[in-house]
Amino acid sequence: MFSFLARAGHAYALRCDTPDFGPCRDARVLTRRSEVLLFPVGIAWDAWLQVRVEANGEWGAHALTLLDLGTDQGTGPQDAVHVLGDVALTGYLTPTGDVDFFRFDAEAGHVYSLEADGASVEAVRSEDPGSSLTRNDTARVHHFMVDADGTVLLRVFGPRAQYRLELREVGVDDHAGTPANATDLGGALSATGVLNASTDVDWFALTLEARPHALSRTSRDTKFDLFEADGVTPVPWDAASGAWVPRAAGRHLLRADMFGRFQGPDVYRVELLPR
């Protein structure tokens, strides 16, 4: 048995350098009250800890290395670790209840993928930590985007564990997310697109006659709403005929966004069929 001074905010592990010797592989770290600590070991304040190797009927020489895995990766938005561009890193959630924070500068209209193998992760706007950019995203690899350049916080949480965090820029949004910048379809009544994230919204401008228009779509995960030219007033939907009925001919706006939970980028094709 030997002791070491563990520093608050650091994570520790043991490496058995004689793996054929069972007691070495089973070495444990304990508090002075003989409480066994789970790996990776972390504590909230400086303290002396003990490393114990028990023979359990086996005898022999062994070599054991104490590893300092580094300091905590940011305890909150105020000291979040700044990362640049695409990144892949290893972190540790310890002690129990630990949450790690990272931050990076996101560009408007760019799409990012985010994964934390071994933990849970969410992306939030730094100016509004209560608004998640990955809400309703149930995919293993999350996708998110922002509508204006700014700082995004990554919050990693879960049970005490080692995790691997990966952040990648994977592309640019295909259609504008506001009525003012809607993609103009000209005389066409069909469009294709991809909803890249749970918060992604696509807008299209099209010219309709004053007659019913039925909806044809290829995706059941994307929902569509039709508005008058102001982008606010909805076009009436006639349930009996299963069609929108514009009040007058002219410019209209079609909005595409997610229906239910987001399970990854959704490719769609939509068409309005005059009747």
CSV table of C-alpha atoms in Angstrom, one decimal:
chain,number,residue,atom,x,y,z
A,1,MET,CA,0.0,0.0,0.0
A,2,PHE,CA,1.1,3.5,-0.7
A,3,SER,CA,-0.4,7.0,-0.4
A,4,PHE,CA,-0.5,10.0,-2.7
A,5,LEU,CA,-1.8,13.6,-2.5
A,6,ALA,CA,-4.7,13.9,-4.9
A,7,ARG,CA,-5.4,17.5,-6.1
A,8,ALA,CA,-8.9,18.8,-6.5
A,9,GLY,CA,-10.0,19.0,-10.1
A,10,HIS,CA,-7.6,16.3,-11.3
A,11,ALA,CA,-8.5,12.8,-12.5
A,12,TYR,CA,-6.3,9.8,-11.6
A,13,ALA,CA,-6.0,6.2,-12.8
A,14,LEU,CA,-3.7,3.2,-12.2
A,15,ARG,CA,-1.8,1.4,-14.8
A,16,CYS,CA,-0.7,-2.2,-14.0
A,17,ASP,CA,2.7,-2.7,-15.7
A,18,THR,CA,2.7,-6.5,-14.8
A,19,PRO,CA,-0.7,-7.4,-16.2
A,20,ASP,CA,-0.1,-11.2,-15.7
A,21,PHE,CA,-0.2,-10.6,-11.9
A,22,GLY,CA,-3.9,-10.6,-10.8
A,23,PRO,CA,-3.5,-8.5,-7.7
A,24,CYS,CA,-1.9,-5.7,-9.7
A,25,ARG,CA,-4.8,-5.6,-12.2
A,26,ASP,CA,-7.2,-5.4,-9.2
A,27,ALA,CA,-5.4,-2.6,-7.4
A,28,ARG,CA,-7.8,0.0,-5.9
A,29,VAL,CA,-7.7,3.6,-4.7
A,30,LEU,CA,-9.3,4.3,-1.3
A,31,THR,CA,-9.9,7.2,1.0
A,32,ARG,CA,-8.4,7.2,4.5
A,33,ARG,CA,-11.7,5.8,5.7
A,34,SER,CA,-11.2,2.8,3.3
A,35,GLU,CA,-13.9,3.9,0.9
A,36,VAL,CA,-13.2,2.5,-2.5
A,37,LEU,CA,-13.2,5.2,-5.3
A,38,LEU,CA,-14.2,4.3,-8.9
A,39,PHE,CA,-12.0,5.1,-11.8
A,40,PRO,CA,-11.3,7.6,-13.0
A,41,VAL,CA,-10.7,8.9,-9.5
A,42,GLY,CA,-11.5,12.5,-8.8
A,43,ILE,CA,-12.2,14.5,-5.6
A,44,ALA,CA,-13.7,17.9,-4.8
A,45,TRP,CA,-10.8,19.0,-2.6
A,46,ASP,CA,-7.1,18.1,-2.0
A,47,ALA,CA,-6.7,14.9,0.1
A,48,TRP,CA,-4.4,12.0,0.7
A,49,LEU,CA,-5.6,8.8,-0.9
A,50,GLN,CA,-4.3,5.2,-0.6
A,51,VAL,CA,-3.5,2.7,-3.3
A,52,ARG,CA,-4.0,-0.9,-2.2
A,53,VAL,CA,-2.8,-4.1,-3.8
A,54,GLU,CA,-4.1,-7.3,-2.1
A,55,ALA,CA,-2.4,-10.6,-2.6
A,56,ASN,CA,-5.6,-12.8,-2.4
A,57,GLY,CA,-3.4,-15.9,-2.3
A,58,GLU,CA,-1.1,-14.9,-5.1
A,59,TRP,CA,2.6,-13.9,-4.5
A,60,GLY,CA,5.0,-12.1,-6.8
A,61,ALA,CA,6.6,-8.9,-7.8
A,62,HIS,CA,4.5,-6.2,-9.5
A,63,ALA,CA,4.8,-2.7,-11.0
A,64,LEU,CA,2.1,-0.1,-10.7
A,65,THR,CA,2.0,3.4,-12.1
A,66,LEU,CA,-0.2,6.2,-10.9
A,67,LEU,CA,-1.5,8.3,-13.8
A,68,ASP,CA,-2.5,12.0,-13.4
A,69,LEU,CA,-5.0,12.3,-16.2
A,70,GLY,CA,-5.1,16.1,-16.0
A,71,THR,CA,-7.3,18.9,-14.7
A,72,ASP,CA,-11.1,19.3,-15.1
A,73,GLN,CA,-12.3,20.5,-18.5
A,74,GLY,CA,-14.2,23.6,-17.4
A,75,THR,CA,-16.6,23.7,-14.5
A,76,GLY,CA,-19.1,26.1,-16.1
A,77,PRO,CA,-19.7,28.7,-18.9
A,78,GLN,CA,-17.3,31.1,-17.2
A,79,ASP,CA,-14.2,28.9,-17.6
A,80,ALA,CA,-15.3,26.7,-20.5
A,81,VAL,CA,-12.3,25.3,-22.4
A,82,HIS,CA,-11.9,27.0,-25.8
A,83,VAL,CA,-11.5,24.7,-28.8
A,84,LEU,CA,-10.7,25.6,-32.3
A,85,GLY,CA,-12.2,24.1,-35.5
A,86,ASP,CA,-12.7,20.3,-35.8
A,87,VAL,CA,-11.6,18.7,-32.6
A,88,ALA,CA,-11.4,15.2,-31.0
A,89,LEU,CA,-10.4,15.0,-27.3
A,90,THR,CA,-10.6,12.7,-24.3
A,91,GLY,CA,-12.1,13.9,-21.0
A,92,TYR,CA,-13.1,12.6,-17.6
A,93,LEU,CA,-16.3,13.1,-15.6
A,94,THR,CA,-15.1,12.9,-12.0
A,95,PRO,CA,-16.0,13.1,-9.2
A,96,THR,CA,-19.7,12.1,-9.4
A,97,GLY,CA,-21.9,14.9,-10.7
A,98,ASP,CA,-19.0,16.6,-12.6
A,99,VAL,CA,-20.0,18.5,-15.8
A,100,ASP,CA,-17.4,19.6,-18.4
A,101,PHE,CA,-17.8,22.7,-20.5
A,102,PHE,CA,-16.2,23.6,-23.8
A,103,ARG,CA,-16.8,26.6,-26.1
A,104,PHE,CA,-16.1,27.4,-29.7
A,105,ASP,CA,-16.9,30.0,-32.3
A,106,ALA,CA,-19.7,28.9,-34.7
A,107,GLU,CA,-20.5,30.4,-38.1
A,108,ALA,CA,-24.0,31.2,-39.2
A,109,GLY,CA,-25.5,28.7,-41.6
A,110,HIS,CA,-22.8,26.1,-41.0
A,111,VAL,CA,-23.7,22.6,-39.9
A,112,TYR,CA,-21.8,20.9,-37.1
A,113,SER,CA,-21.8,17.3,-35.8
A,114,LEU,CA,-21.3,16.5,-32.2
A,115,GLU,CA,-20.7,13.2,-30.4
A,116,ALA,CA,-19.5,12.3,-26.9
A,117,ASP,CA,-18.8,8.6,-26.7
A,118,GLY,CA,-19.2,7.5,-23.1
A,119,ALA,CA,-21.3,10.5,-22.0
A,120,SER,CA,-24.1,12.8,-22.9
A,121,VAL,CA,-23.6,16.2,-24.6
A,122,GLU,CA,-25.6,19.2,-25.7
A,123,ALA,CA,-24.9,22.4,-27.5
A,124,VAL,CA,-26.3,25.7,-26.2
A,125,ARG,CA,-25.9,29.4,-27.2
A,126,SER,CA,-23.6,31.1,-24.8
A,127,GLU,CA,-25.9,34.1,-24.5
A,128,ASP,CA,-28.9,31.8,-23.7
A,129,PRO,CA,-27.6,28.6,-21.9
A,130,GLY,CA,-31.2,27.5,-21.3
A,131,SER,CA,-31.9,27.2,-25.1
A,132,SER,CA,-30.5,23.9,-26.4
A,133,LEU,CA,-29.4,23.7,-30.1
A,134,THR,CA,-29.7,19.9,-29.9
A,135,ARG,CA,-33.1,19.7,-28.3
A,136,ASN,CA,-35.2,16.7,-29.5
A,137,ASP,CA,-32.1,15.3,-31.2
A,138,THR,CA,-32.1,11.5,-30.3
A,139,ALA,CA,-29.4,10.5,-32.8
A,140,ARG,CA,-26.1,9.1,-31.5
A,141,VAL,CA,-24.3,11.8,-33.4
A,142,HIS,CA,-26.0,15.2,-32.9
A,143,HIS,CA,-26.2,17.9,-35.5
A,144,PHE,CA,-26.7,21.6,-34.9
A,145,MET,CA,-26.4,25.0,-36.5
A,146,VAL,CA,-26.7,28.7,-35.5
A,147,ASP,CA,-28.5,31.5,-37.3
A,148,ALA,CA,-25.8,34.1,-36.4
A,149,ASP,CA,-22.1,34.0,-35.7
A,150,GLY,CA,-21.4,33.5,-32.1
A,151,THR,CA,-20.0,31.4,-29.2
A,152,VAL,CA,-21.5,27.9,-28.6
A,153,LEU,CA,-21.1,26.1,-25.3
A,154,LEU,CA,-20.8,22.3,-25.3
A,155,ARG,CA,-22.0,20.7,-22.0
A,156,VAL,CA,-20.8,17.1,-21.3
A,157,PHE,CA,-22.5,15.3,-18.5
A,158,GLY,CA,-23.4,11.8,-17.3
A,159,PRO,CA,-22.1,9.1,-14.9
A,160,ARG,CA,-18.5,9.1,-13.8
A,161,ALA,CA,-16.6,7.9,-16.9
A,162,GLN,CA,-14.0,8.6,-19.5
A,163,TYR,CA,-15.4,10.1,-22.7
A,164,ARG,CA,-14.3,11.1,-26.2
A,165,LEU,CA,-15.7,14.3,-27.5
A,166,GLU,CA,-15.7,14.9,-31.3
A,167,LEU,CA,-16.9,18.1,-33.0
A,168,ARG,CA,-16.9,18.5,-36.8
A,169,GLU,CA,-18.0,21.0,-39.3
A,170,VAL,CA,-19.9,18.9,-41.9
A,171,GLY,CA,-21.4,21.4,-44.4
A,172,VAL,CA,-23.5,24.5,-45.0
A,173,ASP,CA,-27.2,24.8,-44.8
A,174,ASP,CA,-29.0,24.5,-48.1
A,175,HIS,CA,-31.9,26.9,-47.7
A,176,ALA,CA,-32.5,30.1,-45.7
A,177,GLY,CA,-34.2,29.9,-42.3
A,178,THR,CA,-36.2,33.1,-42.5
A,179,PRO,CA,-39.1,34.3,-44.7
A,180,ALA,CA,-37.2,37.3,-45.8
A,181,ASN,CA,-34.4,35.2,-47.4
A,182,ALA,CA,-36.6,32.4,-48.7
A,183,THR,CA,-35.4,30.4,-51.7
A,184,ASP,CA,-37.4,31.6,-54.7
A,185,LEU,CA,-38.8,28.7,-56.7
A,186,GLY,CA,-39.8,30.9,-59.6
A,187,GLY,CA,-42.6,29.2,-61.4
A,188,ALA,CA,-41.9,25.8,-59.9
A,189,LEU,CA,-44.2,24.2,-57.3
A,190,SER,CA,-41.7,21.6,-56.0
A,191,ALA,CA,-38.5,21.8,-54.0
A,192,THR,CA,-35.9,19.5,-52.4
A,193,GLY,CA,-33.9,20.1,-49.3
A,194,VAL,CA,-32.3,18.7,-46.1
A,195,LEU,CA,-33.2,19.5,-42.6
A,196,ASN,CA,-29.7,19.3,-41.1
A,197,ALA,CA,-30.6,19.8,-37.4
A,198,SER,CA,-33.5,19.7,-35.0
A,199,THR,CA,-33.6,23.6,-35.1
A,200,ASP,CA,-33.2,23.8,-38.9
A,201,VAL,CA,-36.1,25.5,-40.8
A,202,ASP,CA,-36.2,25.9,-44.6
A,203,TRP,CA,-38.3,28.6,-46.4
A,204,PHE,CA,-39.4,28.7,-50.0
A,205,ALA,CA,-41.2,31.4,-52.0
A,206,LEU,CA,-43.6,30.3,-54.7
A,207,THR,CA,-46.4,31.7,-56.8
A,208,LEU,CA,-49.8,30.1,-56.5
A,209,GLU,CA,-53.2,30.4,-58.2
A,210,ALA,CA,-56.4,30.9,-56.3
A,211,ARG,CA,-57.3,27.3,-56.3
A,212,PRO,CA,-56.8,24.3,-54.0
A,213,HIS,CA,-53.3,22.8,-53.8
A,214,ALA,CA,-52.7,19.3,-52.4
A,215,LEU,CA,-49.4,18.4,-50.7
A,216,SER,CA,-47.1,15.6,-52.0
A,217,ARG,CA,-44.0,14.8,-49.9
A,218,THR,CA,-41.4,12.1,-49.6
A,219,SER,CA,-40.5,12.5,-45.9
A,220,ARG,CA,-42.8,11.8,-42.9
A,221,ASP,CA,-40.3,13.4,-40.5
A,222,THR,CA,-40.5,16.9,-42.1
A,223,LYS,CA,-43.7,18.9,-41.8
A,224,PHE,CA,-44.8,21.7,-44.1
A,225,ASP,CA,-46.8,24.8,-43.6
A,226,LEU,CA,-48.1,27.3,-46.2
A,227,PHE,CA,-48.3,31.1,-45.5
A,228,GLU,CA,-49.4,34.2,-47.3
A,229,ALA,CA,-46.7,36.6,-48.5
A,230,ASP,CA,-46.2,38.1,-45.0
A,231,GLY,CA,-44.9,34.7,-43.8
A,232,VAL,CA,-47.2,34.9,-40.8
A,233,THR,CA,-50.8,34.4,-42.0
A,234,PRO,CA,-51.5,30.7,-42.6
A,235,VAL,CA,-53.2,29.6,-45.8
A,236,PRO,CA,-56.5,27.7,-44.9
A,237,TRP,CA,-56.3,23.9,-45.0
A,238,ASP,CA,-59.5,22.2,-46.2
A,239,ALA,CA,-59.5,18.8,-44.4
A,240,ALA,CA,-62.3,17.5,-46.6
A,241,SER,CA,-60.4,17.9,-49.8
A,242,GLY,CA,-56.9,17.5,-48.2
A,243,ALA,CA,-55.6,20.7,-49.8
A,244,TRP,CA,-54.6,24.3,-49.0
A,245,VAL,CA,-56.9,26.9,-50.4
A,246,PRO,CA,-55.2,30.2,-51.1
A,247,ARG,CA,-57.4,33.3,-50.6
A,248,ALA,CA,-55.9,35.0,-53.6
A,249,ALA,CA,-53.4,34.3,-56.4
A,250,GLY,CA,-49.8,35.5,-55.9
A,251,ARG,CA,-46.7,35.1,-53.8
A,252,HIS,CA,-46.8,32.6,-50.9
A,253,LEU,CA,-44.3,31.1,-48.6
A,254,LEU,CA,-43.8,27.4,-47.7
A,255,ARG,CA,-42.0,26.4,-44.5
A,256,ALA,CA,-40.3,23.1,-43.8
A,257,ASP,CA,-39.3,22.0,-40.3
A,258,MET,CA,-39.0,19.0,-38.1
A,259,PHE,CA,-42.0,16.9,-37.0
A,260,GLY,CA,-41.3,15.2,-33.6
A,261,ARG,CA,-37.9,14.0,-32.6
A,262,PHE,CA,-34.8,14.5,-34.8
A,263,GLN,CA,-33.0,11.3,-35.7
A,264,GLY,CA,-30.4,12.7,-38.1
A,265,PRO,CA,-30.4,14.9,-41.3
A,266,ASP,CA,-33.6,14.4,-43.2
A,267,VAL,CA,-33.7,14.6,-47.0
A,268,TYR,CA,-37.1,15.6,-48.4
A,269,ARG,CA,-38.9,16.5,-51.6
A,270,VAL,CA,-42.1,18.5,-51.5
A,271,GLU,CA,-44.6,19.4,-54.3
A,272,LEU,CA,-47.9,21.4,-54.4
A,273,LEU,CA,-50.4,19.9,-56.8
A,274,PRO,CA,-53.0,22.3,-58.2
A,275,ARG,CA,-56.6,20.9,-58.3
